[in-house]
Amino acid sequence: MTLTIEFNTTEPYNFPDERGHFGPYGGVFVAETLMEPIDELGIAYERYMKDPEFLKELDRDLQHYVGRPSPIYHAERMSRHFGGAQIFLKREDLNHTGAHKVNNTIGQALLAQRMGKTRIIAETGAGQHGVATATVAARLGLECVVYMGEVDVARQAQNVLRMRLLGATVVPVASGSKTLKDALNEAMRDWVTHVDDTFYIIGTVAGPHPYPAMVRDFQSVIGRESREQMMTQTGRLPNALIACVGGGSNAIGLFHPFIGDADVAMIGVEAAGDGIETGRHSAPLSAGRPGVLHGNRTYLMEDDDGEIIETHSISAGLDYPGVGPEHAWLKDIGRAQYVAITDTEAMEGFHTLTRMEGIIPALESSHAIAYAMKLAPTLDQDQQILINLSGRGDKDINTIAAREGITL
Amino acid sequence: MSRLTHRFEDLRQQGRTALIPFITAGDPHPSFTVPALHALVKAGANIIEVGVPFSDPMADGPVIQRASERSLAHKMSLRKTLELVKQFRTEDNETPIVLMGYLNPIEAMGYAAFCAQAAASGVDGVLTVDMPPEEASEFLELLKAQEMDPIFLLAPNSTEARIQKMGAMGRGYLYYVALKGVTGAGHLDLAEVEKKLKEIRQWTSLPLAVGFGVKNAETAAALGHLAEGVVVGSALVSLIEASKEHPADALLGITDLMSSMRHALDAAPGSSF
């Protein structure tokens, strides 16, 4: 395996444009009633991202409430075992609420508060974004409604209880495939009905502009810290970044601050489910084509008629038929490469990290680990791979028990 | 002059309001759609909006979502919707047909292929819910080249600048969404609608059709005073759903509602715009 960067990194990278386009991707594809609230959000976002008071409050919360900066850990035993590149982990699993999601929900909730919105809504798949949203809503005393597909409500019962304990109303969504994409549809319907007092906290780098740029900017703290920490701890930048990609927020958060670094390869890992060739997967960048869904143009999993098809992954957080438009663009311009890891390979990644380093990763993050296990042995021992360990695996215990025939 | 413009002009001269039903193509079964379109025309429809089923109808309430699901369960698609319109056209060359749906099926077919096939099937207008004019320039050129009208939505919170833009880019008519919400929701406020329509008329001379929340003949008649057209969707689709196992009953149900609305609209004194 080789680390390839086809993109000329001396070219300026200024995306999106003012209407939210990453080349042909992104944009604003919503019904008329949402145009005004989206404009309002765009103006507020531009304003507060330049407001020193807002940024100070955000930084303070990230430090004292989330627990940032998250450490970078050198997985020495695992690196030795694979005998190739040195493997480093960015420990987003150590954040409050157990994943990277809170970086974004803190930012958006503070923005909601500045905009005078009193009601927060969110969609969730695995429940991590729902929990992270319910958490910040509880802290700020905002009403919170979380939409979640019926299928996900059943397979993520613990997170449903967490959200309810935090005071959120969890609404099971029974339409369509009853998973994350349908929860997103339902949240959009709620927003269009309550535009005056409601702020919609989208959990990933998808949706209409400004969401993909805004969520990226809130998550970029991951990459900014990583640059500094790698320089401090190792004296140089990593040769490759690896992150799992569902919607792609943890991956963009890690990648974005490195886009101009000529020697840093970026690898996004999609969910191959039962295998790309079976059609039962969640890998639009690897096996889909461009289309329009949820307010933006991006790669989608769809049939010949343009109907969105059902996805599959062992990991609920990757079980989504689209992907953030910036990933679509990074793929097309050759700045990042995208690969796919099956359920079975992800399980190997899960067990390997757990047994070798004493860290139980989320099934989402296990996809990134599994790919690193393939890549590391092909590289030299003085090369460095940085994996975004985007979440911890406690939430997945039931899924793993069921898969491995263990009765709890 | 397009079939849509022609139809609104005729109705204006007669002092009548356009009655515009919406049904989803292929709901509850593909064989239901063409007879239903003819029945709606007989019962007094002037223009028909034909819904193209989509897997993720984000702007629709539960009634029309379920219509899409029923339709897709029979493997309906944009292509098959066009075939149904073509079939309808063999017996009706007068009633304008507007396709209403989401962008992705059109993207999947390709803009040029879609526009050519839609025009050849006898489609007069296209309303793409999730394609605002800012993203539509290439598509609009192709639609116009095939002499089809792009229909745009306006909402209670549309700004003056957007009203001007839709007025300039729209053709046929503008569809005013009478409430903030999804299709079939809530209760519309006539005074608010009247106020907003007045504002819109300052910027455009296109006919205005009002929809979302029109549940019965009484509401339809009240809106008939305010607008050139009244759109009825979820109320019809609910009737189809209630008799989905009995197509003959569904046909009677939608015919009755359409007739009562036609009667109420025609009995109401002429509007003043």
XYZ file of C-alpha atoms in Angstrom:
681
model
C 0.000 0.000 0.000
C 1.184 3.510 -0.725
C 0.189 6.828 0.688
C -0.994 8.915 -2.227
C -1.890 12.568 -2.450
C -2.980 13.516 -5.951
C -3.928 17.030 -4.966
C -1.402 19.841 -5.370
C -1.316 21.142 -1.811
C 0.239 24.454 -2.809
C -3.098 25.398 -4.383
C -5.274 27.457 -2.079
C -8.176 25.529 -0.607
C -11.045 27.885 0.132
C -14.212 25.868 0.331
C -17.115 26.160 0.473
C -17.966 29.207 -1.651
C -20.444 31.721 -0.258
C -23.442 29.629 -1.272
C -21.992 26.533 0.322
C -20.536 24.753 -2.704
C -17.578 22.404 -2.575
C -17.104 22.191 -6.344
C -20.361 20.605 -7.564
C -21.272 19.370 -4.057
C -23.010 20.961 -1.090
C -25.330 23.908 -1.717
C -28.791 24.603 -0.319
C -31.521 22.242 -1.524
C -34.469 22.803 0.765
C -38.113 23.830 0.543
C -38.870 27.538 0.523
C -40.007 27.734 4.168
C -36.505 26.778 5.319
C -34.696 29.393 3.225
C -35.237 32.207 5.708
C -34.133 30.295 8.847
C -31.116 28.981 6.946
C -30.141 32.498 5.922
C -30.624 33.635 9.515
C -28.384 30.803 10.716
C -25.728 31.595 8.120
C -25.592 35.232 9.208
C -25.392 34.327 12.904
C -22.701 31.742 12.249
C -20.546 34.224 10.267
C -20.973 36.802 12.972
C -20.252 34.689 16.034
C -17.335 32.767 14.564
C -15.590 36.178 14.492
C -16.860 37.236 17.904
C -14.060 36.986 20.530
C -16.582 36.659 23.374
C -18.332 33.737 21.691
C -15.051 31.997 20.894
C -13.828 32.511 24.437
C -16.957 30.928 25.871
C -16.665 28.032 23.415
C -13.023 27.449 24.348
C -13.819 27.582 28.032
C -16.586 25.012 27.641
C -14.407 22.745 25.531
C -11.735 22.858 28.214
C -13.751 22.606 31.418
C -16.933 20.808 30.343
C -15.724 18.532 27.546
C -12.244 17.985 28.962
C -10.163 19.185 26.024
C -7.546 18.921 24.779
C -7.983 15.185 24.327
C -4.648 13.357 24.480
C -2.747 11.673 21.701
C -1.630 8.227 22.725
C 1.165 6.196 21.133
C -0.168 2.635 20.829
C 3.270 1.083 21.155
C 2.271 -2.502 21.752
C -0.027 -2.538 18.773
C 2.596 -0.785 16.629
C 5.202 -3.426 17.565
C 2.705 -6.210 16.889
C 2.114 -5.086 13.305
C 5.789 -4.330 12.829
C 5.328 -1.299 10.621
C 4.358 2.317 11.122
C 3.937 3.792 14.596
C 0.234 4.016 15.478
C -1.089 7.017 17.380
C -4.646 7.545 18.640
C -6.426 10.872 19.017
C -8.507 10.130 22.092
C -11.895 11.701 21.302
C -13.371 8.787 23.239
C -12.235 10.538 26.426
C -14.483 13.553 25.830
C -17.500 14.116 28.050
C -20.325 11.918 26.672
C -17.747 9.571 25.138
C -17.305 10.783 21.565
C -16.375 13.703 19.319
C -20.036 14.678 18.868
C -20.069 17.063 21.821
C -17.494 19.407 20.175
C -20.213 20.334 17.716
C -23.278 20.304 19.959
C -21.610 22.712 22.405
C -20.864 25.102 19.555
C -24.313 24.946 17.992
C -26.124 25.195 21.335
C -24.180 28.339 22.235
C -25.127 29.708 18.832
C -28.785 28.815 19.442
C -28.672 30.663 22.726
C -27.158 33.757 21.076
C -29.905 33.626 18.433
C -32.619 33.587 21.096
C -33.896 30.119 20.203
C -35.500 28.265 23.099
C -36.060 24.868 21.576
C -33.435 22.444 20.262
C -34.109 19.541 17.927
C -31.732 16.878 16.648
C -31.637 13.617 14.717
C -29.667 10.666 15.934
C -28.647 7.229 14.671
C -26.568 5.421 17.288
C -27.749 7.933 19.839
C -24.328 9.543 20.419
C -25.304 12.827 18.795
C -28.684 12.685 20.554
C -26.984 12.227 23.914
C -24.479 14.995 23.177
C -27.355 17.310 22.211
C -29.527 16.401 25.203
C -26.481 17.003 27.414
C -25.843 20.551 26.259
C -29.570 21.332 26.201
C -29.829 20.232 29.839
C -26.885 22.399 30.762
C -28.299 25.482 29.025
C -31.890 24.847 30.122
C -33.215 24.499 26.566
C -36.139 22.303 25.543
C -34.826 19.333 23.541
C -36.540 16.939 21.121
C -34.535 14.136 19.499
C -35.764 12.182 16.472
C -34.578 8.597 16.204
C -35.614 5.812 13.840
C -37.646 3.009 15.451
C -35.010 0.464 14.458
C -32.300 2.493 16.202
C -34.474 3.083 19.274
C -34.660 -0.692 19.643
C -30.943 -1.357 19.128
C -29.673 1.581 21.217
C -31.965 1.379 24.247
C -29.303 2.623 26.664
C -28.772 5.852 24.789
C -32.543 6.383 24.609
C -32.678 6.146 28.387
C -29.692 8.502 28.728
C -31.420 11.122 26.585
C -34.640 10.816 28.566
C -32.764 11.087 31.866
C -31.208 14.286 30.530
C -34.698 15.675 30.016
C -34.998 15.249 26.242
C -38.093 13.974 24.476
C -37.132 11.082 22.202
C -39.514 10.675 19.273
C -39.338 7.277 17.498
C -39.647 7.677 13.710
C -41.688 5.001 11.942
C -41.451 6.235 8.337
C -39.229 4.884 5.547
C -36.421 2.605 6.711
C -36.891 3.771 10.339
C -33.203 4.669 10.712
C -30.966 7.741 10.700
C -32.003 9.149 7.319
C -35.666 9.030 8.332
C -34.862 10.679 11.671
C -33.209 13.477 9.673
C -36.303 13.817 7.454
C -38.502 14.055 10.539
C -36.250 16.637 12.209
C -36.440 18.739 9.017
C -40.257 18.477 9.149
C -40.238 19.608 12.767
C -37.959 22.518 11.892
C -40.138 23.687 9.009
C -43.138 23.642 11.385
C -41.423 25.489 14.272
C -38.949 27.745 12.488
C -39.514 30.715 14.766
C -38.316 29.333 18.102
C -36.393 26.192 17.093
C -32.716 25.555 16.375
C -31.864 22.344 14.540
C -28.526 20.896 15.693
C -27.395 18.640 12.834
C -24.882 16.077 14.029
C -22.706 15.690 10.979
C -21.110 17.637 8.135
C -24.177 17.206 5.912
C -27.413 19.157 5.397
C -27.854 22.509 3.655
C -25.169 25.195 3.902
C -24.000 26.451 6.418
C -24.195 23.122 8.275
C -21.342 21.265 6.518
C -18.980 24.212 7.022
C -20.219 25.036 10.508
C -19.994 21.488 11.865
C -16.547 21.152 10.270
C -15.379 24.342 11.964
C -16.616 23.164 15.366
C -14.996 19.734 14.883
C -11.723 21.132 13.523
C -10.510 21.488 17.086
C -9.587 17.784 16.701
C -7.161 18.454 13.856
C -5.783 21.679 15.303
C -4.890 19.971 18.578
C -3.501 16.973 16.721
C -1.052 19.094 14.707
C 0.333 20.687 17.835
C 0.421 17.486 19.844
C 2.153 15.475 17.128
C 4.746 18.225 16.749
C 5.302 18.371 20.511
C 5.315 14.621 21.086
C 7.094 13.395 17.947
C 8.625 16.484 16.396
C 6.746 16.099 13.118
C 3.377 15.617 11.470
C 1.960 12.137 10.852
C 2.361 10.487 7.428
C -1.278 9.465 7.357
C -4.538 10.345 9.082
C -7.229 7.685 9.332
C -10.829 8.263 10.407
C -14.134 6.504 9.936
C -16.720 8.191 7.702
C -20.488 7.951 8.071
C -21.631 11.523 7.575
C -17.990 12.312 8.159
C -17.778 14.864 10.988
C -14.960 13.277 12.981
C -12.971 12.722 9.774
C -13.364 16.307 8.536
C -12.561 17.570 12.020
C -9.256 15.724 11.910
C -8.468 16.272 8.208
C -9.308 19.901 7.651
C -6.376 21.560 9.455
C -3.985 19.282 7.484
C -5.323 19.918 3.970
C -2.377 22.147 3.024
C 0.260 19.719 4.367
C 1.873 18.105 1.361
C 3.175 15.041 3.206
C 0.083 14.099 5.192
C -2.157 11.529 3.499
C -5.807 11.379 4.523
C -7.819 8.193 4.494
C -11.539 8.037 5.226
C -12.922 4.609 6.095
C -16.501 3.816 5.116
C -18.605 0.899 6.325
C -18.544 -2.001 3.858
C -21.111 -3.902 5.957
C -21.390 -7.445 4.606
C -19.051 -6.452 1.749
C -19.339 -3.875 -1.040
C -20.083 -6.666 -3.550
C -23.173 -7.781 -1.549
C -24.834 -4.368 -1.855
C -25.443 -4.477 1.920
C -23.177 -1.649 3.032
C -23.044 2.076 3.857
C -20.286 3.232 1.548
C -21.546 5.929 -0.852
C -18.062 7.266 -1.655
C -16.808 3.771 -2.482
C -19.877 2.508 -4.326
C -22.481 5.274 -4.748
C -22.962 8.202 -7.110
C -23.736 11.922 -6.798
C -27.293 13.044 -6.081
C -29.291 15.373 -3.835
C -30.543 14.474 -0.366
C -31.040 16.295 2.941
C -30.304 19.716 1.560
C -27.034 19.071 -0.270
C -25.512 17.418 -3.331
C -23.149 14.592 -2.499
C -22.444 10.905 -3.095
C -25.485 8.781 -2.241
C -26.607 5.207 -2.111
C -29.512 5.152 -4.529
C -31.121 2.930 -7.136
C -31.334 3.664 -10.883
C -34.513 5.695 -10.317
C -32.903 7.995 -7.748
C -34.698 6.448 -4.777
C -32.485 6.202 -1.683
C -31.723 2.596 -0.799
C -31.386 1.037 2.613
C -27.941 0.846 4.082
C -26.293 -1.657 6.346
C -23.505 -1.504 8.887
C -22.846 -3.165 12.223
C -22.268 0.361 13.442
C -25.427 2.485 13.719
C -23.355 5.675 13.500
C -22.119 4.792 9.995
C -25.492 3.522 8.775
C -26.320 6.495 6.511
C -26.837 6.611 2.708
C -25.098 9.955 2.186
C -21.848 11.607 3.223
C -20.772 15.175 3.874
C -20.285 17.143 0.627
C -16.729 18.155 1.524
C -15.706 14.488 1.560
C -17.218 14.115 -1.918
C -15.048 17.024 -3.022
C -11.873 15.817 -1.276
C -12.364 12.481 -3.027
C -12.864 14.042 -6.473
C -9.832 16.345 -6.205
C -7.709 13.500 -4.880
C -6.791 15.146 -1.573
C -8.250 12.295 0.476
C -8.779 8.655 -0.352
C -11.710 6.605 0.791
C -11.670 2.898 1.544
C -14.184 0.527 3.105
C -14.004 -1.982 5.963
C -16.499 -4.809 6.511
C -18.388 -5.609 9.712
C -16.122 -8.603 10.286
C -12.927 -6.590 9.799
C -14.248 -3.868 12.111
C -14.840 -6.503 14.800
C -11.205 -7.589 14.455
C -10.158 -3.979 14.890
C -12.380 -3.729 17.946
C -10.907 -6.803 19.631
C -7.337 -5.968 18.709
C -7.359 -2.513 20.268
C -9.275 -3.732 23.308
C -6.874 -6.609 24.006
C -3.611 -4.935 23.054
C -4.053 -1.458 24.468
C -6.860 -1.746 27.014
C -9.025 0.700 25.115
C -12.558 -0.332 24.079
C -13.347 1.597 20.885
C -16.742 2.424 19.403
C -17.696 0.188 16.471
C -17.551 3.278 14.242
C -13.938 3.981 15.240
C -13.141 0.257 14.946
C -13.437 0.679 11.165
C -10.551 3.161 11.231
C -8.510 0.843 13.448
C -9.140 -2.109 11.131
C -7.828 -0.141 8.165
C -4.771 0.982 10.127
C -4.059 -2.698 10.833
C -3.874 -3.260 7.072
C -1.845 -0.155 6.325
C 0.676 -0.119 9.189
C 2.590 -3.318 8.216
C 3.166 -1.920 4.708
C 4.936 1.185 6.042
C 8.322 1.698 7.662
C 8.795 1.759 11.417
C 9.744 5.423 11.362
C 6.471 6.398 9.683
C 3.490 7.548 11.733
C -0.228 6.931 11.438
C -2.733 8.979 13.435
C -6.145 7.363 13.947
C -9.091 9.375 15.168
C -10.499 7.275 17.983
C -13.812 9.071 17.664
C -15.749 7.329 20.434
C -15.682 4.738 23.165
C -17.311 1.365 22.800
C -19.419 0.982 25.943
C -22.573 1.820 23.963
C -21.916 -1.133 21.634
C -21.686 -3.863 24.257
C -25.178 -5.196 23.472
C -24.527 -5.282 19.722
C -21.264 -7.132 20.263
C -22.809 -9.599 22.710
C -25.617 -10.347 20.256
C -23.176 -10.817 17.356
C -20.934 -13.144 19.320
C -23.758 -15.147 20.881
C -23.151 -13.941 24.432
C -26.121 -13.639 26.810
C -25.832 -10.716 29.204
C -48.806 30.604 -24.581
C -48.341 27.518 -22.396
C -51.239 25.261 -21.521
C -51.013 26.519 -17.916
C -51.052 30.201 -18.834
C -53.877 29.562 -21.253
C -55.911 27.788 -18.599
C -55.498 30.587 -16.044
C -56.400 33.159 -18.713
C -59.615 31.306 -19.610
C -60.613 30.981 -15.959
C -59.899 34.644 -15.347
C -62.229 35.601 -18.182
C -64.919 33.346 -16.721
C -64.367 34.761 -13.233
C -63.565 31.312 -11.859
C -60.867 29.972 -9.538
C -58.623 27.117 -10.647
C -59.186 23.936 -8.650
C -55.899 22.055 -8.470
C -55.934 18.548 -6.977
C -52.737 16.675 -6.074
C -52.425 12.913 -6.030
C -49.327 10.740 -5.864
C -48.698 8.709 -9.013
C -49.077 4.995 -8.371
C -50.996 5.346 -5.101
C -52.489 2.998 -4.018
C -51.669 1.138 -7.245
C -50.350 2.262 -10.654
C -53.622 1.172 -12.322
C -55.552 3.679 -10.188
C -53.805 6.832 -11.367
C -55.054 7.439 -14.923
C -58.743 6.761 -14.134
C -58.354 9.000 -11.063
C -56.924 11.851 -13.156
C -59.884 11.642 -15.568
C -62.360 11.467 -12.673
C -60.818 14.568 -11.074
C -61.185 16.478 -14.344
C -64.832 15.406 -14.682
C -65.476 16.546 -11.111
C -64.155 20.019 -11.846
C -60.365 20.021 -11.632
C -58.710 22.591 -13.911
C -55.071 21.644 -13.425
C -53.602 18.521 -11.804
C -50.451 18.208 -9.746
C -49.093 14.685 -10.026
C -46.792 13.685 -7.176
C -43.668 11.746 -8.103
C -43.042 9.223 -5.310
C -39.741 9.622 -3.438
C -38.137 7.580 -0.687
C -37.385 10.645 1.458
C -40.180 13.225 1.120
C -38.800 15.750 3.607
C -41.397 18.462 3.061
C -44.413 16.175 3.313
C -46.579 15.231 6.259
C -47.454 11.626 7.151
C -50.378 11.348 4.702
C -48.316 12.041 1.582
C -45.301 10.157 2.978
C -47.438 7.039 3.190
C -48.724 7.631 -0.348
C -45.106 7.625 -1.554
C -44.429 4.408 0.361
C -47.504 2.680 -1.109
C -46.518 3.794 -4.574
C -42.874 2.732 -4.247
C -44.019 -0.654 -2.952
C -45.369 -1.168 -6.495
C -41.962 -0.217 -7.969
C -43.200 3.153 -9.169
C -40.612 5.662 -10.352
C -40.238 8.952 -12.187
C -40.105 7.096 -15.527
C -43.300 5.213 -14.774
C -44.965 8.437 -13.620
C -44.197 9.933 -17.040
C -45.714 6.874 -18.698
C -48.937 7.432 -16.723
C -49.064 11.081 -17.800
C -48.589 9.974 -21.405
C -51.461 7.534 -21.029
C -53.669 10.299 -19.574
C -52.803 12.545 -22.518
C -54.229 10.047 -25.042
C -57.711 11.069 -23.863
C -57.156 14.548 -22.427
C -55.130 17.097 -24.306
C -56.511 20.102 -22.432
C -55.881 19.737 -18.702
C -52.449 20.993 -17.653
C -50.350 18.514 -15.702
C -47.723 19.672 -13.202
C -45.237 17.177 -11.811
C -44.496 17.760 -8.148
C -41.669 16.030 -6.347
C -38.081 16.057 -5.207
C -34.905 16.676 -7.120
C -33.013 13.407 -6.748
C -35.069 11.248 -9.136
C -34.633 14.002 -11.759
C -30.876 14.160 -11.104
C -30.654 10.397 -11.442
C -32.383 10.500 -14.839
C -30.338 13.517 -15.912
C -31.832 16.986 -16.447
C -31.786 16.858 -20.249
C -33.246 13.353 -20.514
C -35.922 14.206 -17.970
C -36.949 17.426 -19.704
C -37.156 15.725 -23.102
C -39.180 12.788 -21.801
C -41.468 14.909 -19.632
C -42.281 17.201 -22.540
C -42.890 14.235 -24.820
C -45.252 12.755 -22.213
C -47.331 15.936 -22.098
C -46.137 17.474 -18.829
C -46.748 21.231 -18.611
C -45.027 22.312 -15.435
C -42.498 21.018 -12.931
C -42.443 21.855 -9.226
C -39.314 20.584 -7.494
C -39.810 21.073 -3.769
C -36.140 20.988 -2.762
C -34.688 22.977 -5.646
C -34.680 26.700 -4.898
C -34.054 29.058 -7.845
C -30.463 29.667 -6.692
C -29.583 26.081 -7.630
C -31.842 25.824 -10.651
C -30.325 27.814 -13.517
C -29.178 24.890 -15.684
C -32.433 23.019 -15.093
C -34.560 26.086 -15.872
C -32.911 26.565 -19.254
C -33.639 22.985 -20.200
C -37.252 23.222 -18.992
C -37.820 26.380 -21.006
C -36.249 24.846 -24.085
C -38.954 22.168 -23.877
C -41.647 24.804 -23.234
C -42.433 23.574 -19.756
C -43.108 25.957 -16.861
C -41.022 25.953 -13.673
C -43.370 26.340 -10.701
C -41.854 27.827 -7.530
C -43.050 27.828 -3.940
C -43.469 30.905 -1.793
C -43.936 30.694 1.978
C -45.197 32.921 4.807
C -41.588 33.813 5.625
C -40.406 34.456 2.050
C -38.623 37.798 1.971
C -39.356 40.563 -0.511
C -36.138 39.771 -2.374
C -37.166 36.139 -2.766
C -40.676 37.059 -3.905
C -39.116 39.215 -6.623
C -36.793 36.402 -7.646
C -39.596 33.812 -7.883
C -41.759 36.320 -9.717
C -39.000 36.790 -12.276
C -38.028 33.125 -12.636
C -41.384 31.369 -12.247
C -43.803 30.616 -15.076
C -47.389 29.383 -15.142
C -48.219 30.197 -11.529
C -46.626 30.601 -8.102
C -47.593 28.139 -5.402
C -48.119 29.849 -2.056
C -47.565 27.527 0.911
C -50.205 28.850 3.303
C -48.561 27.732 6.525
C -45.148 27.024 7.987
C -45.106 23.277 8.093
C -45.413 20.135 6.048
C -48.223 19.157 3.674
C -51.520 18.354 5.346
C -50.618 20.108 8.589
C -52.407 22.537 10.825
C -54.992 25.134 10.237
C -54.493 28.052 7.939
C -55.128 31.633 8.919
C -57.089 33.334 6.135
C -56.268 36.863 7.257
C -52.551 36.060 7.198
C -52.868 34.464 3.775
C -54.701 37.491 2.428
C -52.035 39.852 3.753
C -49.162 37.862 2.289
C -50.839 37.413 -1.101
C -51.260 41.192 -1.317
C -47.561 41.603 -0.624
C -46.691 39.017 -3.283
C -48.898 40.746 -5.861
C -46.842 43.900 -5.529
C -43.989 42.056 -7.207
C -45.552 39.676 -9.690
C -48.486 39.353 -12.031
C -48.239 35.547 -12.160
C -51.393 33.723 -11.010
C -51.171 32.592 -7.381
C -52.309 29.175 -6.181
C -52.643 28.484 -2.452
C -52.122 25.090 -0.861
C -51.125 23.265 2.383
C -53.990 22.872 4.856
C -56.956 23.036 2.438
C -59.137 20.315 3.922
C -62.722 21.037 2.838
C -65.017 22.939 0.470
C -65.471 25.789 2.919
C -61.748 26.556 3.128
C -61.415 26.159 -0.615
C -64.192 28.683 -1.221
C -62.706 31.148 1.256
C -59.342 30.932 -0.519
C -61.082 31.299 -3.867
C -61.675 34.944 -2.943
C -57.982 35.495 -2.480
C -56.154 33.503 -5.121
C -56.393 32.368 -8.730
C -56.011 28.749 -7.696
C -56.603 26.427 -4.754
C -54.479 23.285 -4.308
C -55.902 20.251 -2.495
C -53.543 17.374 -1.702
C -53.575 15.594 1.634
C -57.377 15.674 1.909
C -57.639 13.697 -1.353
C -54.764 11.376 -0.511
C -56.407 10.595 2.856
C -59.547 9.468 1.016
C -57.460 7.264 -1.264
C -55.695 5.773 1.759
C -58.990 5.094 3.551
C -60.198 3.004 0.569
C -56.862 1.688 -0.600
C -58.196 -1.867 -0.862
C -61.269 -0.688 -2.791
C -60.251 1.508 -5.743
C -63.867 2.089 -6.836
C -64.685 3.582 -3.441
C -61.519 5.682 -3.493
C -62.529 7.028 -6.898
C -65.985 7.946 -5.591
C -64.489 9.569 -2.507
C -62.132 11.873 -4.394
C -64.824 12.682 -6.988
C -67.232 13.755 -4.227
C -64.684 15.985 -2.510
C -63.637 17.538 -5.819
C -67.278 18.206 -6.811
C -68.103 19.797 -3.479
C -65.085 22.063 -3.755
C -65.930 22.961 -7.363
C -69.472 23.781 -6.342
C -68.354 25.894 -3.383
C -65.816 27.782 -5.497
C -68.304 28.511 -8.288
C -71.051 29.529 -5.860
C -68.766 32.016 -4.123
C -68.933 35.563 -5.461
C -66.173 36.422 -7.946
C -62.887 37.451 -6.497
C -61.599 40.954 -6.922
C -57.933 40.770 -7.929
